[in-house]
GROMACS .gro file of C-alpha atoms in nm:
model
  202
    1MET     CA    1   4.198  -3.692   2.537
    2ASN     CA    2   4.513  -3.531   2.391
    3PHE     CA    3   4.552  -3.264   2.125
    4ASP     CA    4   4.606  -3.514   1.838
    5GLN     CA    5   4.279  -3.691   1.915
    6LEU     CA    6   4.091  -3.360   1.925
    7LYS     CA    7   4.244  -3.263   1.593
    8GLU     CA    8   4.142  -3.594   1.437
    9GLN     CA    9   3.783  -3.556   1.558
   10TRP     CA   10   3.770  -3.201   1.422
   11ASN     CA   11   3.889  -3.316   1.078
   12ASN     CA   12   3.634  -3.596   1.072
   13GLU     CA   13   3.347  -3.365   1.168
   14ASP     CA   14   3.062  -3.383   0.915
   15SER     CA   15   3.057  -3.041   0.749
   16SER     CA   16   2.708  -3.103   0.607
   17SER     CA   17   2.557  -3.020   0.947
   18VAL     CA   18   2.664  -2.658   0.912
   19HIS     CA   19   2.376  -2.452   0.766
   20ILE     CA   20   2.532  -2.106   0.748
   21PRO     CA   21   2.597  -2.102   0.370
   22ASN     CA   22   2.242  -2.212   0.302
   23THR     CA   23   2.108  -1.940   0.531
   24ILE     CA   24   2.314  -1.676   0.354
   25GLU     CA   25   2.177  -1.793   0.018
   26GLN     CA   26   1.823  -1.770   0.152
   27LEU     CA   27   1.886  -1.416   0.272
   28LYS     CA   28   2.026  -1.321  -0.066
   29LYS     CA   29   1.706  -1.444  -0.228
   30SER     CA   30   1.521  -1.170  -0.041
   31LYS     CA   31   1.682  -0.906  -0.260
   32HIS     CA   32   1.461  -1.021  -0.544
   33PRO     CA   33   1.124  -0.941  -0.374
   34ILE     CA   34   1.265  -0.618  -0.229
   35GLU     CA   35   1.374  -0.508  -0.575
   36LYS     CA   36   1.022  -0.582  -0.699
   37ILE     CA   37   0.878  -0.375  -0.414
   38ARG     CA   38   1.105  -0.085  -0.504
   39LYS     CA   39   1.007  -0.112  -0.870
   40SER     CA   40   0.635  -0.108  -0.782
   41MET     CA   41   0.677   0.190  -0.552
   42LYS     CA   42   0.881   0.381  -0.810
   43SER     CA   43   0.614   0.339  -1.079
   44GLU     CA   44   0.317   0.392  -0.846
   45PHE     CA   45   0.432   0.717  -0.685
   46PRO     CA   46   0.393   0.938  -0.997
   47MET     CA   47   0.058   0.771  -1.071
   48GLN     CA   48  -0.070   0.869  -0.726
   49VAL     CA   49   0.048   1.227  -0.772
   50MET     CA   50  -0.125   1.244  -1.113
   51ALA     CA   51  -0.445   1.101  -0.964
   52ILE     CA   52  -0.453   1.365  -0.690
   53VAL     CA   53  -0.395   1.640  -0.946
   54LEU     CA   54  -0.671   1.499  -1.168
   55ILE     CA   55  -0.917   1.494  -0.877
   56ALA     CA   56  -0.871   1.871  -0.852
   57PHE     CA   57  -1.049   1.909  -1.188
   58PHE     CA   58  -1.353   1.695  -1.103
   59PRO     CA   59  -1.586   1.996  -1.052
   60GLN     CA   60  -1.512   2.112  -1.406
   61LEU     CA   61  -1.518   1.762  -1.557
   62LEU     CA   62  -1.848   1.678  -1.384
   63HIS     CA   63  -1.993   2.026  -1.447
   64PHE     CA   64  -2.070   2.108  -1.084
   65PRO     CA   65  -2.228   2.451  -1.020
   66SER     CA   66  -1.962   2.709  -0.936
   67SER     CA   67  -2.147   2.785  -0.610
   68GLN     CA   68  -2.050   2.436  -0.488
   69TYR     CA   69  -1.679   2.473  -0.558
   70ILE     CA   70  -1.609   2.592  -0.204
   71ILE     CA   71  -1.755   2.268  -0.063
   72TYR     CA   72  -1.558   2.051  -0.303
   73TYR     CA   73  -1.225   2.228  -0.265
   74THR     CA   74  -1.249   2.235   0.116
   75SER     CA   75  -1.276   1.857   0.103
   76TYR     CA   76  -1.001   1.843  -0.159
   77ALA     CA   77  -0.766   2.050   0.059
   78MET     CA   78  -0.807   1.795   0.339
   79LEU     CA   79  -0.738   1.518   0.089
   80VAL     CA   80  -0.414   1.687  -0.021
   81VAL     CA   81  -0.293   1.725   0.340
   82ILE     CA   82  -0.365   1.359   0.417
   83SER     CA   83  -0.204   1.252   0.088
   84SER     CA   84   0.109   1.454   0.162
   85TYR     CA   85   0.149   1.280   0.498
   86TYR     CA   86   0.105   0.938   0.341
   87MET     CA   87   0.343   1.009   0.054
   88TYR     CA   88   0.610   1.124   0.295
   89GLY     CA   89   0.586   0.789   0.475
   90PHE     CA   90   0.585   0.615   0.137
   91TYR     CA   91   0.907   0.796   0.042
   92LYS     CA   92   1.073   0.718   0.379
   93PHE     CA   93   1.004   0.346   0.336
   94TYR     CA   94   1.137   0.357  -0.021
   95LYS     CA   95   1.462   0.509   0.106
   96GLN     CA   96   1.484   0.240   0.375
   97THR     CA   97   1.478  -0.034   0.113
   98GLU     CA   98   1.786   0.123  -0.046
   99LEU     CA   99   1.985   0.053   0.272
  100TYR     CA  100   1.900  -0.317   0.281
  101THR     CA  101   2.204  -0.532   0.195
  102GLY     CA  102   2.052  -0.879   0.230
  103ASN     CA  103   2.332  -1.012   0.451
  104THR     CA  104   2.159  -1.020   0.792
  105LYS     CA  105   1.838  -1.176   0.906
  106ASN     CA  106   1.762  -0.884   1.138
  107SER     CA  107   1.765  -0.634   0.852
  108LEU     CA  108   1.531  -0.861   0.655
  109TRP     CA  109   1.292  -0.882   0.951
  110LYS     CA  110   1.297  -0.504   0.977
  111ILE     CA  111   1.213  -0.460   0.609
  112TYR     CA  112   0.936  -0.722   0.636
  113HIS     CA  113   0.771  -0.549   0.933
  114GLU     CA  114   0.807  -0.207   0.772
  115LEU     CA  115   0.645  -0.346   0.457
  116LYS     CA  116   0.351  -0.486   0.655
  117LEU     CA  117   0.314  -0.153   0.836
  118ASN     CA  118   0.319   0.039   0.509
  119MET     CA  119   0.060  -0.196   0.360
  120GLU     CA  120  -0.171  -0.110   0.651
  121ARG     CA  121  -0.093   0.260   0.605
  122TYR     CA  122  -0.160   0.225   0.232
  123GLN     CA  123  -0.503   0.077   0.297
  124SER     CA  124  -0.583   0.339   0.562
  125PHE     CA  125  -0.496   0.613   0.315
  126GLY     CA  126  -0.732   0.457   0.062
  127PHE     CA  127  -1.012   0.440   0.318
  128LEU     CA  128  -0.960   0.808   0.397
  129LEU     CA  129  -1.063   0.881   0.038
  130LEU     CA  130  -1.415   0.766   0.121
  131PRO     CA  131  -1.540   1.096   0.274
  132HIS     CA  132  -1.425   1.285  -0.034
  133PHE     CA  133  -1.594   1.024  -0.252
  134MET     CA  134  -1.918   1.070  -0.055
  135ILE     CA  135  -1.904   1.448  -0.095
  136THR     CA  136  -1.840   1.418  -0.470
  137LEU     CA  137  -2.124   1.167  -0.506
  138GLY     CA  138  -2.358   1.391  -0.307
  139MET     CA  139  -2.275   1.689  -0.528
  140GLU     CA  140  -2.337   1.481  -0.841
  141PHE     CA  141  -2.680   1.380  -0.708
  142TYR     CA  142  -2.757   1.740  -0.620
  143LYS     CA  143  -2.670   1.845  -0.975
  144ILE     CA  144  -2.898   1.578  -1.120
  145LEU     CA  145  -3.184   1.681  -0.891
  146SER     CA  146  -3.138   2.049  -0.981
  147LYS     CA  147  -3.163   1.970  -1.352
  148LYS     CA  148  -3.495   1.797  -1.284
  149GLY     CA  149  -3.622   2.091  -1.079
  150MET     CA  150  -3.608   1.892  -0.756
  151SER     CA  151  -3.437   1.946  -0.420
  152LEU     CA  152  -3.328   1.726  -0.132
  153GLU     CA  153  -3.648   1.815   0.056
  154ASN     CA  154  -3.886   1.687  -0.214
  155MET     CA  155  -3.669   1.401  -0.343
  156THR     CA  156  -3.880   1.102  -0.444
  157ASP     CA  157  -3.846   0.763  -0.279
  158SER     CA  158  -3.686   0.619  -0.591
  159TYR     CA  159  -3.413   0.885  -0.584
  160GLN     CA  160  -3.358   0.826  -0.212
  161ARG     CA  161  -3.315   0.454  -0.271
  162ALA     CA  162  -3.083   0.521  -0.564
  163LEU     CA  163  -2.870   0.751  -0.346
  164ILE     CA  164  -2.847   0.499  -0.061
  165ILE     CA  165  -2.765   0.211  -0.297
  166SER     CA  166  -2.505   0.421  -0.481
  167VAL     CA  167  -2.333   0.513  -0.153
  168LEU     CA  168  -2.342   0.153  -0.032
  169VAL     CA  169  -2.216   0.000  -0.357
  170GLY     CA  170  -1.955   0.270  -0.404
  171THR     CA  171  -1.820   0.227  -0.050
  172ILE     CA  172  -1.801  -0.152  -0.076
  173ALA     CA  173  -1.637  -0.129  -0.420
  174ILE     CA  174  -1.372   0.116  -0.298
  175VAL     CA  175  -1.291  -0.091   0.014
  176ILE     CA  176  -1.264  -0.417  -0.184
  177ASN     CA  177  -1.053  -0.257  -0.458
  178ILE     CA  178  -0.814  -0.101  -0.207
  179VAL     CA  179  -0.762  -0.433  -0.025
  180LEU     CA  180  -0.719  -0.632  -0.347
  181TRP     CA  181  -0.488  -0.373  -0.502
  182THR     CA  182  -0.266  -0.369  -0.191
  183LYS     CA  183  -0.242  -0.748  -0.193
  184TYR     CA  184  -0.174  -0.752  -0.566
  185ILE     CA  185   0.104  -0.491  -0.555
  186TYR     CA  186   0.274  -0.573  -0.223
  187GLY     CA  187   0.107  -0.881  -0.073
  188ARG     CA  188   0.291  -1.135  -0.288
  189GLN     CA  189   0.629  -0.983  -0.206
  190ALA     CA  190   0.545  -0.973   0.165
  191LYS     CA  191   0.453  -1.343   0.149
  192HIS     CA  192   0.779  -1.418  -0.034
  193LEU     CA  193   0.980  -1.243   0.237
  194GLU     CA  194   0.784  -1.427   0.507
  195ASN     CA  195   0.862  -1.763   0.344
  196ILE     CA  196   1.233  -1.680   0.328
  197LEU     CA  197   1.234  -1.581   0.696
  198ASN     CA  198   1.054  -1.903   0.788
  199GLU     CA  199   1.314  -2.103   0.593
  200THR     CA  200   1.599  -1.937   0.781
  201ASP     CA  201   1.439  -2.042   1.110
  202GLU     CA  202   1.444  -2.410   1.013
   0.00000   0.00000   0.00000
C-alpha cells in the first residue's frame, strides 16, 4: 500500500468514532456541581462557627446551676478542639476545589474521592457531638430533679424511663439528621460527579 492510498483512507475515516470532544464536554459539566459544592461550603462555614459560639451560652440559656459550669465547659472545650480540626479539613478541601479546572478526568476523580472522604468526615464530626449532647441532657435532667427536691439516687422509675427514652430518641434523631443533612447538602453533587465519571468511561 503506497502513500496515496494511506492518505485516501485517512481522509475517508469516519470522524464520528472519535469521542474526545464529547468527553471534554462531559468533564466541563462537572464544574457545575463543584461550583454548587463550593457555594454550600461557603454558606455553611459561618453557620457552623455561629452554632459553636451559641453552644457556649447553653448553661446560661438553660439556667444550669453555676456549680455545674465546670462540667459543661470541660466538655465544650473538647468540642471546640474537635471542631477546629474538622474545620481545618473543611477549609483545605474548599481550597482544593479552587484548583480544579475541569479539563482532566484524573482531577475530577480526585475531587470526587476527596468529596466522599469529606462527607464521611462531616458525618463523623456530627457523631462526635453526641457525648456533649448527652452531658447537656444529663445536666438538664439534674436541674429538673433538683427543682423537685429529688436526686439521682432517689429518682423514680418514671423519671428513669423518661431519661432513657430521651437519650435514645435524641441519639437516633441526631444520627438520622446528620446523615440526611449530609446527603442533602453534598450527596446530590457527589452523585452528579459520579454520573459524569461513569459517562466518560463509556
